[in-house]
XYZ file of C-alpha atoms in Angstrom:
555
model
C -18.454 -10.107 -51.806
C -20.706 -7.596 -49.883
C -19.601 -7.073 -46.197
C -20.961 -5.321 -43.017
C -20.240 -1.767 -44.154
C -18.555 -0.430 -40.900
C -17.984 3.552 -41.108
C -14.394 5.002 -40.061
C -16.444 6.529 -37.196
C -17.972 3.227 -36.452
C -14.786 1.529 -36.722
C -12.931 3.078 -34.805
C -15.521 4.028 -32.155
C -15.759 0.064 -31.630
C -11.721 0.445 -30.927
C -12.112 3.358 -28.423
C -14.840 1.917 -25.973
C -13.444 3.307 -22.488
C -16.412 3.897 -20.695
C -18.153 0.387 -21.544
C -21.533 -0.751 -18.770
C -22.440 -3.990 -17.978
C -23.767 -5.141 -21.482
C -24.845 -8.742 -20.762
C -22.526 -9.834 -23.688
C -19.331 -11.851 -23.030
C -16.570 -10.437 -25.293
C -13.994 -12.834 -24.527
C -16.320 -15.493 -26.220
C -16.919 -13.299 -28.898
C -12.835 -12.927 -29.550
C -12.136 -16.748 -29.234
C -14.730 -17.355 -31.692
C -13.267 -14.429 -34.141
C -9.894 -16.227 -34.922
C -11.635 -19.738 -34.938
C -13.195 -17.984 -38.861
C -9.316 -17.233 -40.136
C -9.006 -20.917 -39.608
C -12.038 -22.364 -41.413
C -10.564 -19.605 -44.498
C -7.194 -21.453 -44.355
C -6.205 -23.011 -47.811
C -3.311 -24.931 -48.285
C -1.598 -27.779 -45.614
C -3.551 -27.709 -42.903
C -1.819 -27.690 -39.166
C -1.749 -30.476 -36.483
C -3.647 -27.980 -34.366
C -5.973 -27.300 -36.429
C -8.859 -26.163 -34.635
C -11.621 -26.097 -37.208
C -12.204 -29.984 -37.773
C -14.652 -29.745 -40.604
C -11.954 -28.265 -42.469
C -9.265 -30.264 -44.544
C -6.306 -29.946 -46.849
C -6.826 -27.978 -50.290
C -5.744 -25.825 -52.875
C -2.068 -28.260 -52.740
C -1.227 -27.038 -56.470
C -1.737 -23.600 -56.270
C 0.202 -21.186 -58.446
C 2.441 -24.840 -60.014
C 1.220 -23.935 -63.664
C 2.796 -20.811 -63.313
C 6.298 -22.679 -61.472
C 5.732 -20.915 -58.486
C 4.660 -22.318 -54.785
C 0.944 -20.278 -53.806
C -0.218 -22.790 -51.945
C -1.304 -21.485 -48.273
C -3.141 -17.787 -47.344
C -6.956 -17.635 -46.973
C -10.145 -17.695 -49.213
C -11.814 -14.554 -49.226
C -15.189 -15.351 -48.293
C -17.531 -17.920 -49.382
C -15.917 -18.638 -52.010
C -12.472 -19.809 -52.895
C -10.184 -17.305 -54.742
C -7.405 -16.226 -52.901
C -7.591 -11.833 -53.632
C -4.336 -10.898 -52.289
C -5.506 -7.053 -51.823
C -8.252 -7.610 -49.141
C -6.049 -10.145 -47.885
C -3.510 -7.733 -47.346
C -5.508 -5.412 -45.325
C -6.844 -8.181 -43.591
C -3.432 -9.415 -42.008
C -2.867 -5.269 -41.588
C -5.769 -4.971 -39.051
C -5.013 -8.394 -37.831
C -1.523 -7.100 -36.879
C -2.551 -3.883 -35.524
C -5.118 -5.652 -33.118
C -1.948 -7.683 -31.847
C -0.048 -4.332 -31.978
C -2.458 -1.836 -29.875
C -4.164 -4.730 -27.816
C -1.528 -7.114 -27.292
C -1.478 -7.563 -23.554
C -5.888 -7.636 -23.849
C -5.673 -10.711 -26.072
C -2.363 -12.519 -23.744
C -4.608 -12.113 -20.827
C -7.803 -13.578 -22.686
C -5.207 -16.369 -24.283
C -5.846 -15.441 -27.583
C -2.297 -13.707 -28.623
C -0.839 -16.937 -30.143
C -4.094 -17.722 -31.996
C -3.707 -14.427 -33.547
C -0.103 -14.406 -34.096
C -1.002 -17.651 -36.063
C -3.794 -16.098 -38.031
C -1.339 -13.092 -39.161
C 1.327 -15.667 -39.735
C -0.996 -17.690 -42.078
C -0.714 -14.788 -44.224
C 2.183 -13.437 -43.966
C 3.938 -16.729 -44.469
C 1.935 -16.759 -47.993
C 3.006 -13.491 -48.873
C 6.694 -14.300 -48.856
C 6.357 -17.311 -50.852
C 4.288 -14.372 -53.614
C 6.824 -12.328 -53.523
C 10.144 -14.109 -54.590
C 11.439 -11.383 -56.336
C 11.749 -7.976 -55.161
C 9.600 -6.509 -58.142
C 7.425 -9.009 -58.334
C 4.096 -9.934 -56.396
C 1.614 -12.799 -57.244
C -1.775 -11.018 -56.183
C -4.337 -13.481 -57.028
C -5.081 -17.355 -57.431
C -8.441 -18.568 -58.867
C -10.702 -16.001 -60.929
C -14.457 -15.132 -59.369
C -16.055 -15.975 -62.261
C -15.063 -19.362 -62.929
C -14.884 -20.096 -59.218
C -18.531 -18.876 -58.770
C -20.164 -21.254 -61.428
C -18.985 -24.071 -59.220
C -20.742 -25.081 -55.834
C -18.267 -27.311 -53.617
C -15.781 -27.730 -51.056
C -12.603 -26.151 -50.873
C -11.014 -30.358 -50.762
C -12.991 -30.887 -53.647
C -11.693 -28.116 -55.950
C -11.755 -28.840 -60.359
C -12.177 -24.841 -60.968
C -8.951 -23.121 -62.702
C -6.273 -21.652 -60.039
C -4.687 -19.162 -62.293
C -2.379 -17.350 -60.750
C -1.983 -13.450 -61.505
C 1.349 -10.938 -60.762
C 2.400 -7.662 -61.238
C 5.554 -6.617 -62.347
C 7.262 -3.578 -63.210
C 5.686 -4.321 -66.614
C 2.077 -4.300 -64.873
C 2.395 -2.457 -62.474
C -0.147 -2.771 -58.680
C 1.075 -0.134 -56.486
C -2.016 -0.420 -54.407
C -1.640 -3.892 -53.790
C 2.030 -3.890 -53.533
C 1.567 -1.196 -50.828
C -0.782 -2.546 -48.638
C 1.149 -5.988 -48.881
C 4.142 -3.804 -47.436
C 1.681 -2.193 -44.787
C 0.528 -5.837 -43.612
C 4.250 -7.159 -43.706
C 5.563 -4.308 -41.476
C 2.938 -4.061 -39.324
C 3.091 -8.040 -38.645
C 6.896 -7.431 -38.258
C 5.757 -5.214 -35.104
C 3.394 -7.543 -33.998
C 6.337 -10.395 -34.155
C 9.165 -8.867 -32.439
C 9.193 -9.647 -29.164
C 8.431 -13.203 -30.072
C 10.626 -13.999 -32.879
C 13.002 -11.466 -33.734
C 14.642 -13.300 -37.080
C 10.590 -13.736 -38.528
C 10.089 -10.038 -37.588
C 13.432 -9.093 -39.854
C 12.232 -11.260 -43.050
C 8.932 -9.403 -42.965
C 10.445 -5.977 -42.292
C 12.977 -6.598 -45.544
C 9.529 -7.618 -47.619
C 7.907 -4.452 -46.507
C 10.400 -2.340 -47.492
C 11.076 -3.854 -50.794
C 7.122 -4.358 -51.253
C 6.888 -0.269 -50.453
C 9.707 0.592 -53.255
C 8.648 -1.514 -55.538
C 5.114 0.101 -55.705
C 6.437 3.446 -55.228
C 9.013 3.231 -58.633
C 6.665 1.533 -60.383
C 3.258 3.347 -59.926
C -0.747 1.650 -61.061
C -3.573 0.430 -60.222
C -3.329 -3.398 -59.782
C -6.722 -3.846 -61.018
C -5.340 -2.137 -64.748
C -2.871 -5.238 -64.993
C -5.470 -7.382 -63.343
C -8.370 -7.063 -64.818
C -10.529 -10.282 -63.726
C -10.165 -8.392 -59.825
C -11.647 -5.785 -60.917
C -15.600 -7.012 -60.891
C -14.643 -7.999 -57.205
C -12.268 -6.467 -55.517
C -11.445 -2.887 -57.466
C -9.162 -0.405 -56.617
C -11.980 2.320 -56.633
C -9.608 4.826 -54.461
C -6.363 4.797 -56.564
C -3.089 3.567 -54.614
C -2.099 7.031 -53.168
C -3.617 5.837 -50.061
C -1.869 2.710 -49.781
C 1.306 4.120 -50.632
C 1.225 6.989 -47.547
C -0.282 4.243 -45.376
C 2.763 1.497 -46.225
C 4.954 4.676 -45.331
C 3.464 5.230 -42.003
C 3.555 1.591 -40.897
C 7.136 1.520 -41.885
C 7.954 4.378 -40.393
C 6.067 2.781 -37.017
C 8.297 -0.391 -37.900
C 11.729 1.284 -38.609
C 11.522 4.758 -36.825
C 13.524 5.526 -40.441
C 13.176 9.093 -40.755
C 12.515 8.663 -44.445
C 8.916 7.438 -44.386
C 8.017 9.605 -42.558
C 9.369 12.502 -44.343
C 7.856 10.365 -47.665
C 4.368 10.960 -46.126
C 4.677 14.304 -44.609
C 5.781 15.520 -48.335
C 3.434 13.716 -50.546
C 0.202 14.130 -48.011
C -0.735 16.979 -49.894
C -0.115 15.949 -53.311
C -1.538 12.398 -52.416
C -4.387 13.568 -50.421
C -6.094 12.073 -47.794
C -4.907 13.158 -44.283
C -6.499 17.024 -44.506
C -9.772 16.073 -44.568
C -12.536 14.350 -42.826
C -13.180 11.269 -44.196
C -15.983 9.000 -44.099
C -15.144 5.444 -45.198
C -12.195 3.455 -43.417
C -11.873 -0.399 -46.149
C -9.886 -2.930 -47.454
C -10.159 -0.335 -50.508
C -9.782 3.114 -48.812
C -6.826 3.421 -46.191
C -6.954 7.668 -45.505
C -8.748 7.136 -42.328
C -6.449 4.421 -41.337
C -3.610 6.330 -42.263
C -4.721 10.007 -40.417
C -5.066 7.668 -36.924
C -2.127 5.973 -38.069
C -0.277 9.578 -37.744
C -1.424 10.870 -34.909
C -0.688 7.749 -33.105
C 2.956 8.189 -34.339
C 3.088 12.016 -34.043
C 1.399 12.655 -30.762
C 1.862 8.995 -28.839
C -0.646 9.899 -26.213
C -3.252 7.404 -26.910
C -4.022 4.749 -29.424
C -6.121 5.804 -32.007
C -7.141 9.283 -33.389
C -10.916 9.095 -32.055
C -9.305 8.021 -28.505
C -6.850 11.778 -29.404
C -9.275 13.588 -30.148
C -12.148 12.110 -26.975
C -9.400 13.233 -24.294
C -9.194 16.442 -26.037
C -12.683 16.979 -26.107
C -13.033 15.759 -22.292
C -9.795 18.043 -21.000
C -11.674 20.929 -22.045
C -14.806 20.033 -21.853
C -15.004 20.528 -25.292
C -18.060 19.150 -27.893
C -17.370 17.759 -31.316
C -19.109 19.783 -33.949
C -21.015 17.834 -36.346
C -23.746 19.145 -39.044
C -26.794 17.882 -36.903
C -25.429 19.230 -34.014
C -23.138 19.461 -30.678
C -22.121 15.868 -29.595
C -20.180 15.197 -26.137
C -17.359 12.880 -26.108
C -19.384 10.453 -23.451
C -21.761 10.132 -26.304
C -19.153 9.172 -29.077
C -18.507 6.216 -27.033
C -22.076 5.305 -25.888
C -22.070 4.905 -29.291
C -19.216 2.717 -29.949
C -21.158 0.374 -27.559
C -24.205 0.416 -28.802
C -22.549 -0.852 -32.638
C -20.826 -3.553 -30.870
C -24.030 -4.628 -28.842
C -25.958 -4.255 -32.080
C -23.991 -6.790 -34.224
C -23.922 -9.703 -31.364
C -27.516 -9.188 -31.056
C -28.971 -6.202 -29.457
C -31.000 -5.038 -32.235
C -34.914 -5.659 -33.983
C -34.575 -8.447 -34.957
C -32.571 -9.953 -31.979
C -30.172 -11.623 -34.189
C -26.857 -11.622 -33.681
C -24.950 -11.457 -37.080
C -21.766 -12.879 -35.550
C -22.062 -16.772 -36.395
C -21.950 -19.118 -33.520
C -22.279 -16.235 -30.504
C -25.780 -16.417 -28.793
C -28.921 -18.206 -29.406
C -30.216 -16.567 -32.621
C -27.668 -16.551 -35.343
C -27.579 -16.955 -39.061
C -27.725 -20.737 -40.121
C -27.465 -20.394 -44.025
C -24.600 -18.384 -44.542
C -23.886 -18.004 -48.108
C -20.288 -20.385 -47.497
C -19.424 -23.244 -49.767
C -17.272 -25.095 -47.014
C -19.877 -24.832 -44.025
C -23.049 -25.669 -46.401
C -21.545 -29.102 -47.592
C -21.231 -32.282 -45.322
C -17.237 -32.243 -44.694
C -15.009 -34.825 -45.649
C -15.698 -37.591 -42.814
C -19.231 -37.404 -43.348
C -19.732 -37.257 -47.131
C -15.998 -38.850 -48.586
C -17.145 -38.859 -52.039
C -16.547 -35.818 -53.847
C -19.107 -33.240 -54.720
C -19.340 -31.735 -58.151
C -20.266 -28.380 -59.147
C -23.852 -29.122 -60.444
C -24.311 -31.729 -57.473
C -23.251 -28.521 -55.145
C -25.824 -26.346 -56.446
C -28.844 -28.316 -56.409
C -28.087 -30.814 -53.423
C -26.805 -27.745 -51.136
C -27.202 -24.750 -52.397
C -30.755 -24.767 -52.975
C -31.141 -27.023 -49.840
C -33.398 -25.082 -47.219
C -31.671 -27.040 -44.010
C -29.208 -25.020 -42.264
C -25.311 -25.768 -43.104
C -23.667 -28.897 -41.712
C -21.116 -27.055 -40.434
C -21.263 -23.961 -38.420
C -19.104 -20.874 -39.519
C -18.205 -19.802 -36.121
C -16.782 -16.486 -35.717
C -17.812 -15.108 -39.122
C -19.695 -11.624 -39.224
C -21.760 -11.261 -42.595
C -23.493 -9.070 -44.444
C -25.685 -8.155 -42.097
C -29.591 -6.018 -42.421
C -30.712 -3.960 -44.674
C -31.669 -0.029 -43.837
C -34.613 -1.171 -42.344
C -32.796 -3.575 -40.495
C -34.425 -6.457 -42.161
C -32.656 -9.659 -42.585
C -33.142 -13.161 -44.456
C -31.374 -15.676 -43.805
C -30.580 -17.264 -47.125
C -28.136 -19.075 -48.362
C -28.775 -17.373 -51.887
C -29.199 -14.015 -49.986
C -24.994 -13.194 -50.192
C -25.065 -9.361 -49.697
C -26.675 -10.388 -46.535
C -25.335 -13.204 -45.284
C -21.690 -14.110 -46.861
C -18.727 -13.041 -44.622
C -15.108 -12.070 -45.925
C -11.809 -11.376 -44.656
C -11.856 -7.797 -44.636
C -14.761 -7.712 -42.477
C -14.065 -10.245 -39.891
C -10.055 -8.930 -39.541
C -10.922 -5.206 -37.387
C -13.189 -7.766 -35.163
C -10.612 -9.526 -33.422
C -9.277 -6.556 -32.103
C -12.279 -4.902 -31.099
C -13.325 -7.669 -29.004
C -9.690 -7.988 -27.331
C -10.560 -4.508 -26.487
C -13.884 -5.095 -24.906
C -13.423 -8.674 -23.069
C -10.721 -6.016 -21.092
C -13.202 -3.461 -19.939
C -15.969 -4.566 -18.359
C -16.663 -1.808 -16.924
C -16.030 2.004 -16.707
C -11.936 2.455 -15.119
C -10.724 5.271 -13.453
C -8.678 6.858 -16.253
C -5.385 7.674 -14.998
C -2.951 10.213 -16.910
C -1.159 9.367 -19.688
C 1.952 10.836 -18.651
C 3.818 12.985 -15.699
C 3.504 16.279 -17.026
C 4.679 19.334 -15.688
C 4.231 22.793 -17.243
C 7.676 24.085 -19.119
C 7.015 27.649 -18.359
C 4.303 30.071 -17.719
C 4.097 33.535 -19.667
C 3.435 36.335 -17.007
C 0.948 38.741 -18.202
C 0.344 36.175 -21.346
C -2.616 33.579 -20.741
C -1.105 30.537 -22.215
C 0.590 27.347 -20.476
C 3.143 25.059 -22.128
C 3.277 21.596 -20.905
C 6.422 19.603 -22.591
C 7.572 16.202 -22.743
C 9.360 13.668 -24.296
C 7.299 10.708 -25.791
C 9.963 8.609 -27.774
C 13.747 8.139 -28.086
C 15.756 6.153 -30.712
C 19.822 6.214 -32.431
C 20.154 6.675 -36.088
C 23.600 6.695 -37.124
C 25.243 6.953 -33.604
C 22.871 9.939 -32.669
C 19.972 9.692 -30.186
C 16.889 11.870 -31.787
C 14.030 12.473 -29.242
C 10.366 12.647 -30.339
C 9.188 16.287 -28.329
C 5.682 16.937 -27.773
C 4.706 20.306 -26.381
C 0.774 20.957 -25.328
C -0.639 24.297 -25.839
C -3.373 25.693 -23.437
C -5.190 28.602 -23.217
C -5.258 29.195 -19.338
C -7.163 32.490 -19.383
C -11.008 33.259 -19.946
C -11.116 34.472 -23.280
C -10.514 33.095 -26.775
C -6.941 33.304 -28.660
C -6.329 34.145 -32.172
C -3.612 34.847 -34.200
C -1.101 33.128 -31.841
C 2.700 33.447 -33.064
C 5.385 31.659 -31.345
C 9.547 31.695 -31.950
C 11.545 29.284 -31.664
C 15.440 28.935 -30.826
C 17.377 26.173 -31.103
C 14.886 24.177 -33.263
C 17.280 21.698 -35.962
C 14.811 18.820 -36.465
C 11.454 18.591 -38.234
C 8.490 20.405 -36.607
C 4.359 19.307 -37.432
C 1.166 20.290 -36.168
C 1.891 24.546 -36.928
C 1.994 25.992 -39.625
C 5.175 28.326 -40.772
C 4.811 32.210 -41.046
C 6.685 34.653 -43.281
C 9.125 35.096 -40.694
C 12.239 32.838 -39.611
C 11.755 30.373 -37.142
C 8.226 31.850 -36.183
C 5.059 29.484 -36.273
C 1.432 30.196 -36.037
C -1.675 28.374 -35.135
C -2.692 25.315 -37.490
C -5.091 26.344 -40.587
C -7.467 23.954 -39.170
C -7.563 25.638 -35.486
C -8.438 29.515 -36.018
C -9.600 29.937 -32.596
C -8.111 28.922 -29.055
C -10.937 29.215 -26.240
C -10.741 28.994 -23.235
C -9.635 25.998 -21.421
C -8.669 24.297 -25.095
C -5.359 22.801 -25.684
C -3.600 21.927 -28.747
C -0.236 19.872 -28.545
C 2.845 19.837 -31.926
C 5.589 17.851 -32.169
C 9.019 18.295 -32.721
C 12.077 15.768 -33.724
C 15.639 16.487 -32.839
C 18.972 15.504 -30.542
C 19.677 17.566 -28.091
C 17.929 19.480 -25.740
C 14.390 20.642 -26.271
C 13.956 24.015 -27.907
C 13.236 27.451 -26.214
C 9.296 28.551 -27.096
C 8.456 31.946 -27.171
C 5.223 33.930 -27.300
C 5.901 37.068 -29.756
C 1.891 37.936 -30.689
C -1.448 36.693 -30.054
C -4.599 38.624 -29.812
């Protein structure tokens, strides 16, 4: 089950390439060949456009022992249990590559290929989740499944199914099933408005049923656990189903849900260092400032274009880094997996001349069905292919595995799974990092974001207010506008203690923090100091006009 281990820096550096040279690598290959591995993980009735031939039908009885129709989702990696928690995430970051980069993957023709990848999921999700408290989170058990070497058609292993119910509780699960079903919703919208509905009503009973009935799916499951545990707790997943609903509904109540149990819940006031199919705070803090600030995409894209406006460094322990460097960086991880490192292998199956040929993959190691009609056995599977030292029959295309070592060493071994098995989870960030990419092939001029004009300038007082409006919607027959005001210190020396009034403030206000005194807010805990040239922006939600700001200290 071992994956590439991608940092939340990493990550989301791979998402925020703007400043991209020629690189020699063609992205819009690599993206094709990214949604051709969803469809080589497909289980259940295959489609007449099925793209991945070597594939067949399978898994046709899932979840019938228990009365209930499983059949469809994806296998998780080289093997063939269906573990509905990093499928979850995987149909989340699916749908939030269709989300962020939707007109990148149109113009590559790749949107309907990855509408049909999310789809694949989501469509197996509904038929889990029959009940509104009730969610069938696995078929097939790893250890059973992994004493058995053979193709997916060929499957004798047990498929018992697993739930959780109020009784055995999964909020974890249950909440990152609500994340993926309201961020597909998004991503299926403008294309089928009834689909996008069903998901949304999923979501939200998905999100309530694993906030009332609170656990850790992997206490009422316990054969996930050795695979697939919920390490982190499910406080993350329930602030990150919030957020995605709230992104989905523009219902005031999830986001009031996260802004209240943030704290308590933890996660979005620190730096964090892992972004997973286990771990969603990272997720969940770019998530927010996405939906709080709406200036650009992702929080390391936020923060970049604060850095560059003023010129700013990030702070890090080893040192001062510029923002052009952050995403030099980005680059140089993307150019590393397809190829561009020591041992001039690309670890992205199928792209460029020198990839892995024995990836640790029951499907692509066995002769498929029109070759070899005769079914293979489990014993048969282990010594006639498993131990075989030919390269698979069939090529995994599209599937990023393990990857090197620390020394960036790497065998290529079928045996060798940390290394060379792929998995959902991994693959899913992928597609949208290449949309990304194949759309910038080189540096752009970066135009502004928005028309901003300055609200009012404080004579004698050396700080600017720029205001706008970033998002409208009507809740109950009232329009509520989404304010954003941007703070900057315009004169040459550094700002402290900065306390501002305000009047005719009625909605909810974020990004200061409130003094002892009515309707008077002061700087962030997180942002002591102003200097010079820095800016800072808050948001605000109300009807109505926008409020009056007033300076009343500063030193």
């Amino acid at each position: 089950m071992k994956s590439f281990q991608l940092s939340f820096l990493t990550f989301f550096l791979f998402l925020l390439s703007l400043n991209l040279a020629e690189a020699g690598f063609d992205y819009g290959e690599a993206l094709e060949k990214s949604l051709l591995f969803f469809e080589a993980q497909r289980s259940g009735k295959l489609p007449p456009d099925q793209r991945v031939e070597w594939r067949g039908d399978s898994g046709l009885r899932d979840g019938f022992e228990q009365g209930v129709n499983l059949v469809g989702g994806y296998y998780d990696s080289g093997d063939h249990v269906k573990f509905g928690f990093p499928m979850a995430y995987a149909v989340t970051m699916l749908s939030w590559g269709a989300i962020e980069f939707e007109k990148e993957m149109a113009a590559s023709n790749q949107l309907e290929h990855a509408l049909s990848a999310i789809r694949w999921g989501t469509d197996y999700f509904i038929r889990a989740h029959k009940q509104p408290n009730l969610l069938w989170a696995q078929v097939g058990d790893g250890d059973s499944d992994h004493g058995c070497w053979e193709r997916a058609e060929d499957m004798k292993t047990p498929r018992t199914a697993y739930k959780i119910d109020p009784e055995h509780p999964g909020s974890d699960i249950a909440g990152e099933t609500a994340a993926a079903m309201a961020a597909a919703s998004i991503a299926f919208r403008p294309y089928n408005s009834s689909y996008s509905n069903l998901l949304l009503l999923h979501a939200k009973q998905l999100f309530s049923f694993a906030d009332t009935f609170r656990g850790r799916y992997d206490d009422s499951i316990p054969v996930a656990r050795q695979y697939y545990p919920s390490s982190s707790g499910y406080s993350d997943e329930l602030l990150w189903a919030a957020a995605w609903l709230f992104e989905a509904t523009d219902d005031q109540y999830y986001l009031k849900y996260v802004v209240e149990n943030s704290e308590p819940m933890g996660g979005t006031g620190w730096a964090v260092r892992e972004f997973s199919w286990d771990n969603k705070y990272a997720g969940l803090q770019v998530l927010l400032s996405k939906v709080l600030m709406e200036g650009a995409a992702f929080l390391l894209a936020v923060y970049s274009d604060y850095l560059s406006m003023s010129n700013a460094k990030l702070s890090c322990p080893e040192g001062q880094i510029p923002s052009s460097d952050l995403l030099k960086f980005a680059q140089s991880q993307v150019d590393y997996i397809l190829g561009k490192n020591p041992m001039s292998m690309s670890y992205f199956v199928g792209y460029g001349p020198n990839y892995p040929t024995k990836v640790h993959h029951r499907g692509s190691s066995i002769e498929p069905k029109s070759m070899l009609p005769s079914p293979v056995g489990c014993v048969e599977g282990f010594h006639r292919w498993y131990d075989s030292k030919q390269s698979n029959p069939n090529v995994l295309i599209g599937a990023l595995v393990g990857g090197p070592d620390k020394n960036d060493g790497f065998s290529d071994d079928r045996s060798n799974y940390e290394q060379t098995e792929p998995s959902l989870a991994s693959n899913a960030p992928l597609v949208g990092v290449f949309a990304k990419l194949k759309s910038m092939p080189y540096a752009p001029e970066i135009a502004p974001k928005e028309l901003r004009k300055p609200q009012s300038t404080f004579h004698g007082v050396p700080v600017q207010f720029i205001h706008s409006i970033t998002n409208s919607w009507v809740s109950e027959g009232a329009t509520h506008y989404r304010h954003k005001v941007i703070v900057k210190n315009m004169s040459k020396k550094p700002i402290t203690e900065l306390r501002l009034s305000f009047e005719n403030l009625t909605g909810e206000l974020w990004g200061l923090s409130p003094s002892s005194e009515k309707n008077v807010y002061v700087l962030p805990s997180w942002l002591k100091v102003l200097h010079p040239g820095e800016e800072f922006s808050f948001v605000y939600i109300q009807g109505g006009p926008q409020a009056k700001v007033s300076i009343i200290g500063y030193h």
